[in-house]
mmCIF file of C-alpha atoms and ligand atoms in Angstrom:
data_model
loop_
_atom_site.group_PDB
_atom_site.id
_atom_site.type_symbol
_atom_site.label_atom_id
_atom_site.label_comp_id
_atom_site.label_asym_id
_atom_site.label_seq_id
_atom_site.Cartn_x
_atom_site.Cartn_y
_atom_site.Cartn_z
ATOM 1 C CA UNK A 203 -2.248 -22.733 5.807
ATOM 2 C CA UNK A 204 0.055 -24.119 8.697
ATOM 3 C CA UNK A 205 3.280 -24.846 8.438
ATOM 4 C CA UNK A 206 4.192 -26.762 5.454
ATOM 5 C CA UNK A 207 8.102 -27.563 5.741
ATOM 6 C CA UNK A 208 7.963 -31.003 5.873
ATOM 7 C CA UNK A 209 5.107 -31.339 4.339
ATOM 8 C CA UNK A 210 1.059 -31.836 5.809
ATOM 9 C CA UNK A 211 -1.717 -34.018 5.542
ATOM 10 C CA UNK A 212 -4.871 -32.772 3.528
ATOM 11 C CA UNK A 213 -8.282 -32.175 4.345
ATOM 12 C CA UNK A 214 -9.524 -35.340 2.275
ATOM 13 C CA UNK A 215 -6.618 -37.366 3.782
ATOM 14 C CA UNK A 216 -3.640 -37.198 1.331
ATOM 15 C CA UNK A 217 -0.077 -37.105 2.570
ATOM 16 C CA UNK A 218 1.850 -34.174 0.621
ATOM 17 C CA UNK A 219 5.567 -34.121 1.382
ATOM 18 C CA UNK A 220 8.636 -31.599 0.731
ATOM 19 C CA UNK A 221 9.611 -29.289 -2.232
ATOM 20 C CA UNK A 222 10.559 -31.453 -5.173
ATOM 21 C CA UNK A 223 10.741 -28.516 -8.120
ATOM 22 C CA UNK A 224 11.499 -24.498 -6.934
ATOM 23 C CA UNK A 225 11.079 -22.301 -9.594
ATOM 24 C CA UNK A 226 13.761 -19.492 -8.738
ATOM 25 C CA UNK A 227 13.313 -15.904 -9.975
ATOM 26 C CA UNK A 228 12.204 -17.248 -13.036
ATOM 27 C CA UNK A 229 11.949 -14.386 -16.228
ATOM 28 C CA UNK A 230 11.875 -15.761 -20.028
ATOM 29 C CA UNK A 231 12.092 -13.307 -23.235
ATOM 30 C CA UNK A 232 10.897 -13.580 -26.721
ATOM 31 C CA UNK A 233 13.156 -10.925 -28.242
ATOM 32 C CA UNK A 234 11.302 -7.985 -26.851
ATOM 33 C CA UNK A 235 8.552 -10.036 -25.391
ATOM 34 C CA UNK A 236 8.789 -10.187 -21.361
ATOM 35 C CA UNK A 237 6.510 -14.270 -20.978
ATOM 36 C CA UNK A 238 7.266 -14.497 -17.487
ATOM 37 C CA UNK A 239 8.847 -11.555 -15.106
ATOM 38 C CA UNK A 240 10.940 -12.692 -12.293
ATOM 39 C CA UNK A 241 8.173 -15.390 -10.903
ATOM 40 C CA UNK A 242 9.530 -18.005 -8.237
ATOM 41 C CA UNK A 243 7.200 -20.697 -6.709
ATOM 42 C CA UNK A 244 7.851 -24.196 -5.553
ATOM 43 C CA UNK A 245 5.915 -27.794 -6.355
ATOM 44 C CA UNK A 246 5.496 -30.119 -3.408
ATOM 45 C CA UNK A 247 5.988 -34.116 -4.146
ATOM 46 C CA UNK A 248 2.070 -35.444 -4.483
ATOM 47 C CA UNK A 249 0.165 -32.183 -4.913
ATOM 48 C CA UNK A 250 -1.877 -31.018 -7.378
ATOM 49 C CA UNK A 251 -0.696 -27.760 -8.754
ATOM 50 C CA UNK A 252 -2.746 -24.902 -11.142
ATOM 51 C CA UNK A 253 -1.325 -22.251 -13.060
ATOM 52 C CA UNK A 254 -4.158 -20.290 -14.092
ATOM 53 C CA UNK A 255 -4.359 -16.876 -15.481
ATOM 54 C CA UNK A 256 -5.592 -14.771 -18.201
ATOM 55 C CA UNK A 257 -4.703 -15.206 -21.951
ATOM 56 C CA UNK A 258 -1.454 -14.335 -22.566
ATOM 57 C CA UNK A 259 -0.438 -14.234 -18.754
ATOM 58 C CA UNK A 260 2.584 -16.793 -19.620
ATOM 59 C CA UNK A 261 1.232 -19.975 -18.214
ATOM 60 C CA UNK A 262 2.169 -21.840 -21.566
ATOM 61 C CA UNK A 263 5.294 -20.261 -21.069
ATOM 62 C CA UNK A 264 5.787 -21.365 -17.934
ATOM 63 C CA UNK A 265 4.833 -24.680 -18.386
ATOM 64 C CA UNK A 266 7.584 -25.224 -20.885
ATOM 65 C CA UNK A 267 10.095 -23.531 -18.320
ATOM 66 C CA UNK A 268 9.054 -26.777 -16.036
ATOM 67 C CA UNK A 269 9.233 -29.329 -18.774
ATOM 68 C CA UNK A 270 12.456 -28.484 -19.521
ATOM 69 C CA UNK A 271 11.403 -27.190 -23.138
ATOM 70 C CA UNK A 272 12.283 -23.539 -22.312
ATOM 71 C CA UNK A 273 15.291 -22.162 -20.788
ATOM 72 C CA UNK A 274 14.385 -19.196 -18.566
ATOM 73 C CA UNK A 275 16.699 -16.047 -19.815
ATOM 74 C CA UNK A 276 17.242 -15.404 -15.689
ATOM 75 C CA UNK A 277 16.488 -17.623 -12.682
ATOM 76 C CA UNK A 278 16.693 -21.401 -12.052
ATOM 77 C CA UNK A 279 14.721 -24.483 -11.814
ATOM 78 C CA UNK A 280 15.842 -26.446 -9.090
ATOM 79 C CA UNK A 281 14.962 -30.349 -9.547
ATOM 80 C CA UNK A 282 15.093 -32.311 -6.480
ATOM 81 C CA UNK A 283 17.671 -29.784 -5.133
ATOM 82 C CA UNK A 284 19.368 -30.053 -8.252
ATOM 83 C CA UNK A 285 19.806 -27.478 -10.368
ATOM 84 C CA UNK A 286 18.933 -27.991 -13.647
ATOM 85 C CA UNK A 287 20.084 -27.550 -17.319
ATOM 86 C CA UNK A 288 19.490 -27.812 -20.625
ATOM 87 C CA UNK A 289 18.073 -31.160 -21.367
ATOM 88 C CA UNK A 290 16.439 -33.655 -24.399
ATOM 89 C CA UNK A 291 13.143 -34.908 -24.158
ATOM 90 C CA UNK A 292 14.601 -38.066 -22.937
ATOM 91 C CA UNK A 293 16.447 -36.707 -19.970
ATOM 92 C CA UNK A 294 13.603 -35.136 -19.011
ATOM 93 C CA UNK A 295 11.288 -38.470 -19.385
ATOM 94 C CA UNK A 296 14.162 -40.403 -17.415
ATOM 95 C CA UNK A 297 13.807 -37.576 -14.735
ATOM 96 C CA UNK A 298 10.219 -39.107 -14.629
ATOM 97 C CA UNK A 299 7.884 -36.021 -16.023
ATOM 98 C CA UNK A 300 5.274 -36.398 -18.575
ATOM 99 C CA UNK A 301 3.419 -34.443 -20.199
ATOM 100 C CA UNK A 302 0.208 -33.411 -22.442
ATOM 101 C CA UNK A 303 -0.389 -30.627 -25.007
ATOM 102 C CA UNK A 304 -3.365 -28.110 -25.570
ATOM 103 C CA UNK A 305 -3.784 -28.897 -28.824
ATOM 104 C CA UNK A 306 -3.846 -32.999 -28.748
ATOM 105 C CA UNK A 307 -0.714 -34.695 -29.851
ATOM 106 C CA UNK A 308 -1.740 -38.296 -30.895
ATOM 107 C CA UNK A 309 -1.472 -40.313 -34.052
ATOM 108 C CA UNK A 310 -4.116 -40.462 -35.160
ATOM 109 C CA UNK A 311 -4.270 -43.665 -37.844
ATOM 110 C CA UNK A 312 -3.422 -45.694 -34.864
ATOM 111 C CA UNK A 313 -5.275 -47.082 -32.006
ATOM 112 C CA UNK A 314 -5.864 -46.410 -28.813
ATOM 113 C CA UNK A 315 -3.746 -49.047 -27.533
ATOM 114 C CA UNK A 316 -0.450 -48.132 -29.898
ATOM 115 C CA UNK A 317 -1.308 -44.479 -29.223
ATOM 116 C CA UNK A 318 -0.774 -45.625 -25.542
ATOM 117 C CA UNK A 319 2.009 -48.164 -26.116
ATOM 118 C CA UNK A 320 4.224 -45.005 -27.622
ATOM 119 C CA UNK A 321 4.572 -43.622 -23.985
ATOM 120 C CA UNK A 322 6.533 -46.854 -22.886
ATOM 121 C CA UNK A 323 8.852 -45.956 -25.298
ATOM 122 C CA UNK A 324 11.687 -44.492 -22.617
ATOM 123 C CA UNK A 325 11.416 -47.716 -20.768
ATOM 124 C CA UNK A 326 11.812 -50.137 -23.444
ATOM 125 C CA UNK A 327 14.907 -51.777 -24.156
ATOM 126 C CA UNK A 328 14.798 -54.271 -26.586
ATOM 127 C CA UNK A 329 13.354 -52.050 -29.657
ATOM 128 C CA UNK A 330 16.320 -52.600 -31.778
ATOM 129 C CA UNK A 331 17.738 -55.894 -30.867
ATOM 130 C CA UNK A 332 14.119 -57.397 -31.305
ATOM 131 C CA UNK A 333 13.576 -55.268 -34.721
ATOM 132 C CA UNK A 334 16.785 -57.016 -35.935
ATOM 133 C CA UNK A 335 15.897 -60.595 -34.934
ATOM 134 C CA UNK A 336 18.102 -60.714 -31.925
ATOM 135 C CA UNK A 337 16.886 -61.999 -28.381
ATOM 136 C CA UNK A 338 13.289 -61.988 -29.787
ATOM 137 C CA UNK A 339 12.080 -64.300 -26.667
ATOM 138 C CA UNK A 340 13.820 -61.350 -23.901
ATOM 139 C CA UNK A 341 12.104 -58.668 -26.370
ATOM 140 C CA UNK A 342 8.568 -61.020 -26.239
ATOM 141 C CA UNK A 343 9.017 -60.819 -22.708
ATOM 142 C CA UNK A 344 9.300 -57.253 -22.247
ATOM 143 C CA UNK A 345 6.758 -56.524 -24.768
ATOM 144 C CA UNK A 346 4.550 -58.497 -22.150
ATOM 145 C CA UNK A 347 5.624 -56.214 -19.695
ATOM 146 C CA UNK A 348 4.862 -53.068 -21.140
ATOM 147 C CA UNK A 349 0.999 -54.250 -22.544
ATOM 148 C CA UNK A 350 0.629 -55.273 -19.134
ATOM 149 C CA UNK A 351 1.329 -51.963 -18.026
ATOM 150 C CA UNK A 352 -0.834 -50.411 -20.640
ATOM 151 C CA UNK A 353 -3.577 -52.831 -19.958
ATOM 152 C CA UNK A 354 -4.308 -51.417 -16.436
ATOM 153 C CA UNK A 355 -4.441 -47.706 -17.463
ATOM 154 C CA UNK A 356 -6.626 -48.889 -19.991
ATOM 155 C CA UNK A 357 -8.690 -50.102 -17.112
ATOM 156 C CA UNK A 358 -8.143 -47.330 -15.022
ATOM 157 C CA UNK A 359 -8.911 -44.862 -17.299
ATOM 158 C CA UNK A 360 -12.256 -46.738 -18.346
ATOM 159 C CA UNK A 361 -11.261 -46.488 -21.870
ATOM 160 C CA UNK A 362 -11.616 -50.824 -22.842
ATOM 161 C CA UNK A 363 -14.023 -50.409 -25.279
ATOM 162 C CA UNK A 364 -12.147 -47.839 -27.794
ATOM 163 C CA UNK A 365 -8.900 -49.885 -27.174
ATOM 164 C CA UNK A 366 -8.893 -50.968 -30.759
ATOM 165 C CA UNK A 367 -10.523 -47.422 -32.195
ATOM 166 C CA UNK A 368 -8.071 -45.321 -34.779
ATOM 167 C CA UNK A 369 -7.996 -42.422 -32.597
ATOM 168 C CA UNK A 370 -8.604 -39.619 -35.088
ATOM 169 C CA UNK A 371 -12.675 -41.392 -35.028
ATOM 170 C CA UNK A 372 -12.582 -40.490 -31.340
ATOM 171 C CA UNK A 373 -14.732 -37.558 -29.845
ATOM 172 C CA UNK A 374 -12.470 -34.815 -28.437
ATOM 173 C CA UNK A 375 -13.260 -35.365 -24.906
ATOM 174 C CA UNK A 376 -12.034 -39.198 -25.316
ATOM 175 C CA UNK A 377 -8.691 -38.138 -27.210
ATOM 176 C CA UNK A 378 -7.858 -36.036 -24.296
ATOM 177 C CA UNK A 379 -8.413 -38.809 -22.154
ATOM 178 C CA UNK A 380 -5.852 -41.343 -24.418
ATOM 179 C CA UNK A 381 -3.676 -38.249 -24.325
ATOM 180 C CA UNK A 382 -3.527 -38.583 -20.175
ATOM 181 C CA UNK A 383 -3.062 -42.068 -21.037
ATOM 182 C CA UNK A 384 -0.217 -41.977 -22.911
ATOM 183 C CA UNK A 385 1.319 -39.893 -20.286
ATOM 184 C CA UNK A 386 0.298 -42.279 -17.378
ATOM 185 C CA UNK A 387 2.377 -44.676 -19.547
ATOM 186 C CA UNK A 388 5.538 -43.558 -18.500
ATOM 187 C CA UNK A 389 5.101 -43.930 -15.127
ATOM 188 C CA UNK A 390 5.316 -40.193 -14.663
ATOM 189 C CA UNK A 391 6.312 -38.680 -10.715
ATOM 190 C CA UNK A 392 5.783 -35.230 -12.516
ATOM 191 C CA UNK A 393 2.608 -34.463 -14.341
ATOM 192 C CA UNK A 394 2.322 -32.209 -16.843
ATOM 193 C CA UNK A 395 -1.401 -31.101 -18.028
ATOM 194 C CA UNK A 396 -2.104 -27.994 -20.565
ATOM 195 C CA UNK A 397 -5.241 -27.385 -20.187
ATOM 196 C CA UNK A 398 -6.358 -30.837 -19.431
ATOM 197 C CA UNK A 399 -10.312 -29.580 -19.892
ATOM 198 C CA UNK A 400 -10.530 -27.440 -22.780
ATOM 199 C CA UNK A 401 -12.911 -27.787 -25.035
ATOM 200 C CA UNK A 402 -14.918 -30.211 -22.928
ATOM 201 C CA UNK A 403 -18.588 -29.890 -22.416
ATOM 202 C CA UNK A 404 -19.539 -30.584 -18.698
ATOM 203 C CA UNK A 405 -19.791 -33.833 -18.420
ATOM 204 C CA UNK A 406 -16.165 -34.611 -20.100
ATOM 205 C CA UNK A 407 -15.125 -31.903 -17.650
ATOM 206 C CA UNK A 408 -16.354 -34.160 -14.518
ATOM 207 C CA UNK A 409 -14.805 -37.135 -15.765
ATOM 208 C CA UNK A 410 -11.541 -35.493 -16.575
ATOM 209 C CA UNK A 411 -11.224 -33.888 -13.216
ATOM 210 C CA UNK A 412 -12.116 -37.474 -11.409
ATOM 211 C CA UNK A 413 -9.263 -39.173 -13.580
ATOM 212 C CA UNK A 414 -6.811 -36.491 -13.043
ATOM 213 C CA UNK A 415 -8.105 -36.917 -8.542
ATOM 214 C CA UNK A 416 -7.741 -40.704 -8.907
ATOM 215 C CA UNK A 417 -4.144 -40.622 -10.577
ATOM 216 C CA UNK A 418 -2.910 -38.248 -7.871
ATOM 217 C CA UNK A 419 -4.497 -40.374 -5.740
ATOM 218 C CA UNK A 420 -3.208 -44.185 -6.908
ATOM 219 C CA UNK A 421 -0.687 -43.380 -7.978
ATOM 220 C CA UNK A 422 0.890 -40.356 -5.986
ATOM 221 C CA UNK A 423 1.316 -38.603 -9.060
ATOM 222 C CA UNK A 424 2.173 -35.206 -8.448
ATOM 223 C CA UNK A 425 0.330 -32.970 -10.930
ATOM 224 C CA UNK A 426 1.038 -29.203 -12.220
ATOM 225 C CA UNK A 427 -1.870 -28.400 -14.920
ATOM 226 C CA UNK A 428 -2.421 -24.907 -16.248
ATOM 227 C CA UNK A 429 -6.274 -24.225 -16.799
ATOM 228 C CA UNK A 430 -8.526 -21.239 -17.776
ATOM 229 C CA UNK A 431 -11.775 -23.274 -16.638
ATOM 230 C CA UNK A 432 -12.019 -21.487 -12.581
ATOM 231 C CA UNK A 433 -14.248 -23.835 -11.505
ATOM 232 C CA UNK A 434 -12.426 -26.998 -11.906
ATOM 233 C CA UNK A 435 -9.022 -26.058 -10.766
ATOM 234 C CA UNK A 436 -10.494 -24.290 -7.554
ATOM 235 C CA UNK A 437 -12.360 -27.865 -7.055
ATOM 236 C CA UNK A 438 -9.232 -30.150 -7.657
ATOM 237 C CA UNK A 439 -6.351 -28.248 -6.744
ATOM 238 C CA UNK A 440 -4.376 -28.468 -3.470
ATOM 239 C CA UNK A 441 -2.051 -24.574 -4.509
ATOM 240 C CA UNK A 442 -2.836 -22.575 -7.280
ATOM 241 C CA UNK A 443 -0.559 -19.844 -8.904
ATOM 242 C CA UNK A 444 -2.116 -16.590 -10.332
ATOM 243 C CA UNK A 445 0.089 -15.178 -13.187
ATOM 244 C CA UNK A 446 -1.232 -11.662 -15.096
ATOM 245 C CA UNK A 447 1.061 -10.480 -18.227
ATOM 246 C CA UNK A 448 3.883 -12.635 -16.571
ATOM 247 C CA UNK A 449 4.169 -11.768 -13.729
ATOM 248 C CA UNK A 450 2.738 -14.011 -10.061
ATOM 249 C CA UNK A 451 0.090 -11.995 -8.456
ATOM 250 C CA UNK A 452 -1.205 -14.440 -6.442
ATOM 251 C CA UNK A 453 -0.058 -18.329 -5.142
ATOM 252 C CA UNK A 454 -1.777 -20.496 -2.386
ATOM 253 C CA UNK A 455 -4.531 -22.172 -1.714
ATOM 254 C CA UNK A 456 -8.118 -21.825 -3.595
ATOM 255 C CA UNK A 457 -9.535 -20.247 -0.917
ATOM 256 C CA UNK A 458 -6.345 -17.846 -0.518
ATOM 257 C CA UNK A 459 -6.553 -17.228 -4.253
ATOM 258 C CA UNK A 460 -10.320 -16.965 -4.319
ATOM 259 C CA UNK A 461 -9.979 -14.150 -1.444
ATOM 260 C CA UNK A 462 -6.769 -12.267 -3.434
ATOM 261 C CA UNK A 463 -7.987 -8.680 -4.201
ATOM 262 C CA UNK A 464 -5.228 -9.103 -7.161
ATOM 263 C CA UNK A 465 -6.548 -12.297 -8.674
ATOM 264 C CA UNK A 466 -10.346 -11.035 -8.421
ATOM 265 C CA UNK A 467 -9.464 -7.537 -10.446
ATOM 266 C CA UNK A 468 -7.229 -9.142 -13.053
ATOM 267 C CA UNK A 469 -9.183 -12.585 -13.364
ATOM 268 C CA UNK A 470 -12.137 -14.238 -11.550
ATOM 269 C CA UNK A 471 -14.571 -11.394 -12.250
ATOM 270 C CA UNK A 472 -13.678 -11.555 -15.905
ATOM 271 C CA UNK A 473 -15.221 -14.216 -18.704
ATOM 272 C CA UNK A 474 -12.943 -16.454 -20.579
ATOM 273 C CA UNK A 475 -13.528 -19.139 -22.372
HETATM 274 N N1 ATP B 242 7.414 -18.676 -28.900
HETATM 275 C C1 ATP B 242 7.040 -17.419 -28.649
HETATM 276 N N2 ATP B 242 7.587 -16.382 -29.313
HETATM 277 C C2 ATP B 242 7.230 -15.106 -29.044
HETATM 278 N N3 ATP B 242 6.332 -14.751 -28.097
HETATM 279 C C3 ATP B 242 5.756 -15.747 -27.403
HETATM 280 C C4 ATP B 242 6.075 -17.123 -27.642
HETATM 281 N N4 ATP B 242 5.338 -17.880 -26.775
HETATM 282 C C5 ATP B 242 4.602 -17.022 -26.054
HETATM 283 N N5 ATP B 242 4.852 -15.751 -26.430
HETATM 284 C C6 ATP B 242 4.249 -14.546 -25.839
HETATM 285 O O1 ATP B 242 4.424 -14.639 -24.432
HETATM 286 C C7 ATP B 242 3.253 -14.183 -23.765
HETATM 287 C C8 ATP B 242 2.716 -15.305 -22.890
HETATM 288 O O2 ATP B 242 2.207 -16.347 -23.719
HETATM 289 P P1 ATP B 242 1.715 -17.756 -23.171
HETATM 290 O O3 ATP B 242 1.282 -18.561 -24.356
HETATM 291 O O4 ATP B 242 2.741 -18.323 -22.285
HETATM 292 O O5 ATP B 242 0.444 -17.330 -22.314
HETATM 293 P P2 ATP B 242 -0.782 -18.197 -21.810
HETATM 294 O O6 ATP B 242 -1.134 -17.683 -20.465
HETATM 295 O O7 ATP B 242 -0.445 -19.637 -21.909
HETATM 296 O O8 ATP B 242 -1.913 -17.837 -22.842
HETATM 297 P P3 ATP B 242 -3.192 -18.690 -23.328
HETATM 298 O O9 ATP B 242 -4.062 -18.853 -22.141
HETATM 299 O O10 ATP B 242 -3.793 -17.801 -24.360
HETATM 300 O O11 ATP B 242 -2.674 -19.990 -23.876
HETATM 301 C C9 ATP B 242 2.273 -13.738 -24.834
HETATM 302 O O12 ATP B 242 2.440 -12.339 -25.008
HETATM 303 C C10 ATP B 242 2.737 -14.483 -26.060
HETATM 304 O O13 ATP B 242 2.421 -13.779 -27.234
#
């Protein structure tokens, strides 16, 4: 790859610019457990960028280390050339990521569109006031905002006709897709996706990996998923970092990755589901 320092423009056209997250000699411990040894890679501002590995390799783990939900035990995560601390789920929402879960986190007695409303919930303002009968026509009127808002990833995200659905009657495949939804909904910079594909047939798969292309795209959305599936994170990602049994043995593009004499022996000639 050329020179990247300021950034480059993409094969299919899309401007990528500078370093926005560095992961810096990152190691985390479970009591004895080593998750992650010494790892450091950075995220540039519109990519899209995979974690992959085998089971166990620590991309959960590291994940969590970019969410803010773990601390590392040594190294630092630089935000924005900031270096960052502890922090509550809301400082990390006001910080503008987002995230999904492996194992789907909805409600599932609600609908679609509540599920969805949930993720405006760090840029309401009114919640209280208009819960307590106060300023109900400023609290209408954000409320108008924020369905707005939820209206057009509805639309985006072709998901109209379930708007209305509880979503514990929805097929897997469709959760996953209110779960992105959800996440959309707070007007994310950051991305998070855990394994944005598993359990998907094919066909989910396809339509998953075009969402997750037209969000980056839209939207400018810059995206870290982790991912077992090869296939689709070779196809939709712009870097990709290999970790084995925590540690990084292999970060760049697909093709660089695909090439990696490391990566092959510990993971692309090996089945996983
Ligand atoms: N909360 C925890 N407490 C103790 N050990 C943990 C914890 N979370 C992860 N580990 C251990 O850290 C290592 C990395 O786990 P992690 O879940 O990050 O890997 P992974 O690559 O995401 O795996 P998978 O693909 O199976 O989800 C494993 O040995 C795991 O058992």
């Amino acid at each position: 790859m050329n020179d990247m320092s300021d950034g480059y423009v993409t094969a299919d056209g899309r401007q990528i610019g500078g370093v926005i997250m560095e992961m810096k000699n990152i190691t985390l411990r479970f009591g004895g457990v080593v998750a992650i040894k010494d790892i450091s890679f950075d995220i540039r501002d519109g990519e899209i960028r995979a974690i992959i590995g085998p089971n166990g390799a620590g991309k959960s783990s590291m994940l969590n280390v970019i969410s803010g939900f773990y601390i590392p035990t040594e190294g630092e995560v630089m935000f924005k050339g900031v270096k960052r601390g502890p922090m509550k789920p809301y400082q990390v929402a006001r910080l503008g990521i987002a995230r999904t879960f492996q194992n789907i986190a909805l409600f599932d007695g609600m609908s679609v569109l509540d599920n969805i409303m949930t993720g405006r919930l760090t840029h309401m303002k009114s919640g209280l006031l208009a819960q307590a009968g106060w300023w109900w026509t400023g609290a209408a009127k954000e409320e108008d905002e924020h369905r707005e808002k939820v209206e057009k990833i509805i639309d985006f995200l072709e998901i109209q006709n379930i708007r209305k659905t509880p979503v514990g009657r929805l097929p897997y495949g469709l959760k996953k897709r209110v779960e992105l939804a959800r996440a959309l909904a707070a007007e994310p910079k950051l991305l998070l996706l855990d394994e944005p594909m598993a359990g998907m047939n094919v066909e989910e798969k396809e339509d998953m990996s075009r969402f997750i292309l037209d969000v980056n795209d839209e939207f400018g959305t810059t995206i870290v998923l982790i991912e077992h599936d090869m296939g689709v994170v070779m196809d939709l990602s712009d870097r990709v970092v290999v970790m084995d049994y925590g540690k990084k043995i292999g970060d760049g593009t697909p093709d660089e990755v695909r090439n990696n004499q490391d990566v092959i022996d510990a993971y692309l000639g090996v089945a996983h589901d």
